[in-house]
Coordinates of C-alpha atoms in Angstrom, one line a residue:
R1 CA 114.6 75.2 108.0
K2 CA 114.5 75.3 104.3
V3 CA 116.8 73.2 103.0
F4 CA 115.5 72.9 99.3
P5 CA 112.9 75.6 99.2
G6 CA 110.1 74.7 97.3
Y7 CA 110.0 71.3 97.4
I8 CA 109.3 68.5 99.6
L9 CA 111.2 65.2 100.1
I10 CA 109.0 62.4 100.3
Q11 CA 109.4 58.3 100.7
M12 CA 106.8 56.5 99.3
S13 CA 105.5 53.5 97.1
L14 CA 104.5 55.6 94.1
S15 CA 101.2 53.8 92.9
D16 CA 98.3 55.3 91.0
E17 CA 96.1 56.4 94.0
A18 CA 99.3 57.6 95.8
Y19 CA 100.4 59.7 93.0
K20 CA 96.8 61.1 92.6
L21 CA 96.5 61.5 96.4
V22 CA 100.5 64.0 96.6
K23 CA 99.1 65.6 93.2
S24 CA 95.4 66.9 94.3
T25 CA 97.4 67.8 97.8
S26 CA 97.0 71.6 98.0
G27 CA 99.8 73.3 96.8
V28 CA 102.0 70.8 94.7
T29 CA 102.1 71.5 91.8
G30 CA 104.2 68.5 90.7
F31 CA 106.7 65.6 90.5
V32 CA 110.5 66.3 89.5
Q33 CA 110.3 64.2 86.5
S34 CA 111.9 62.7 83.5
G35 CA 109.4 62.8 80.8
N36 CA 106.0 62.1 82.4
K37 CA 107.8 59.9 85.2
P38 CA 108.6 60.7 88.9
V39 CA 112.6 60.8 89.6
P40 CA 113.3 58.7 92.8
L41 CA 116.3 60.1 94.8
E42 CA 119.0 57.0 95.0
E43 CA 119.5 55.5 98.3
Y44 CA 123.3 57.5 98.8
E45 CA 121.3 60.9 97.7
V46 CA 119.4 60.3 100.9
R47 CA 122.5 59.7 103.0
R48 CA 124.4 62.8 101.6
I49 CA 121.3 65.2 102.5
L50 CA 120.9 63.5 105.7
S51 CA 124.2 63.8 106.7
N52 CA 124.3 67.2 105.9
L53 CA 121.4 68.3 108.0
E54 CA 122.9 66.1 110.8
T55 CA 126.4 68.1 110.7
S56 CA 125.4 71.6 109.6
K57 CA 124.5 74.3 112.1
E58 CA 121.3 75.9 112.4
A59 CA 122.2 79.7 111.2
P60 CA 121.7 82.2 113.8
K61 CA 117.8 83.7 113.5
V62 CA 117.9 87.4 112.3
S63 CA 114.9 89.5 113.3
W64 CA 114.0 91.4 110.4
N65 CA 112.2 95.1 110.6
K66 CA 110.4 96.8 107.7
G67 CA 113.2 99.7 107.6
D68 CA 116.1 97.6 107.8
A69 CA 119.0 98.7 105.3
I70 CA 120.2 95.0 104.0
R71 CA 122.5 93.7 101.0
V72 CA 121.4 90.6 98.8
V73 CA 124.0 88.4 98.9
E74 CA 122.5 86.2 96.4
G75 CA 120.4 85.7 93.2
P76 CA 120.1 88.3 90.5
F77 CA 120.1 91.0 92.7
S78 CA 123.3 90.5 94.2
D79 CA 125.7 93.1 95.8
F80 CA 122.2 95.7 95.6
S81 CA 121.5 97.0 98.7
G82 CA 117.8 98.1 99.8
K83 CA 115.5 98.5 102.9
I84 CA 112.9 96.1 104.0
E85 CA 109.4 97.6 103.2
E86 CA 107.9 94.1 104.3
V87 CA 108.2 91.1 106.3
N88 CA 106.6 87.9 106.2
S89 CA 108.1 85.8 108.6
D90 CA 105.4 82.7 108.1
K91 CA 107.0 82.4 104.7
E92 CA 110.7 83.6 105.9
K93 CA 110.2 86.0 103.2
L94 CA 110.9 90.3 102.7
K95 CA 109.5 92.8 100.4
V96 CA 112.7 94.9 99.7
L97 CA 112.7 98.6 97.8
I98 CA 116.0 98.1 95.6
N99 CA 117.1 101.2 93.2
I100 CA 117.0 99.7 89.9
F101 CA 118.1 102.5 87.0
G102 CA 116.9 105.0 89.2
R103 CA 113.9 104.1 91.0
D104 CA 112.8 102.0 93.6
T105 CA 111.7 98.7 92.9
P106 CA 109.6 96.2 95.2
V107 CA 111.4 92.8 95.0
E108 CA 110.4 89.5 97.2
L109 CA 113.8 88.0 98.4
E110 CA 114.3 84.7 100.9
Y111 CA 115.9 85.2 104.3
S112 CA 118.6 83.7 102.9
Q113 CA 119.4 85.9 100.4
V114 CA 120.2 88.8 102.2
E115 CA 122.4 90.3 105.3
K116 CA 121.8 92.8 107.3
L117 CA 123.8 96.5 107.1

């Protein structure tokens, strides 16, 4: 389950060698930083994240299929309706055709941003 899509939380001692190793990992684009220095999470922040994970329930799995009618519930296209054009189950993303200004426009959305109609 994706808690912070696009982010990986790791616990590590941040030596120059470790920094370079993580930075050179495929798919890693950088660290959350202030200036040029990575910013660590405070211990209370980690406890709160872990506590929320333990107490939250896994969202029910929904099967998505090409042609399904959906409504966008989150993000800039919230409240728009559309039809699924493509499903990427590995990345948990959908390509949806949404009618914007009279044209069907393909938009890529996370599973969590839509609901079935």
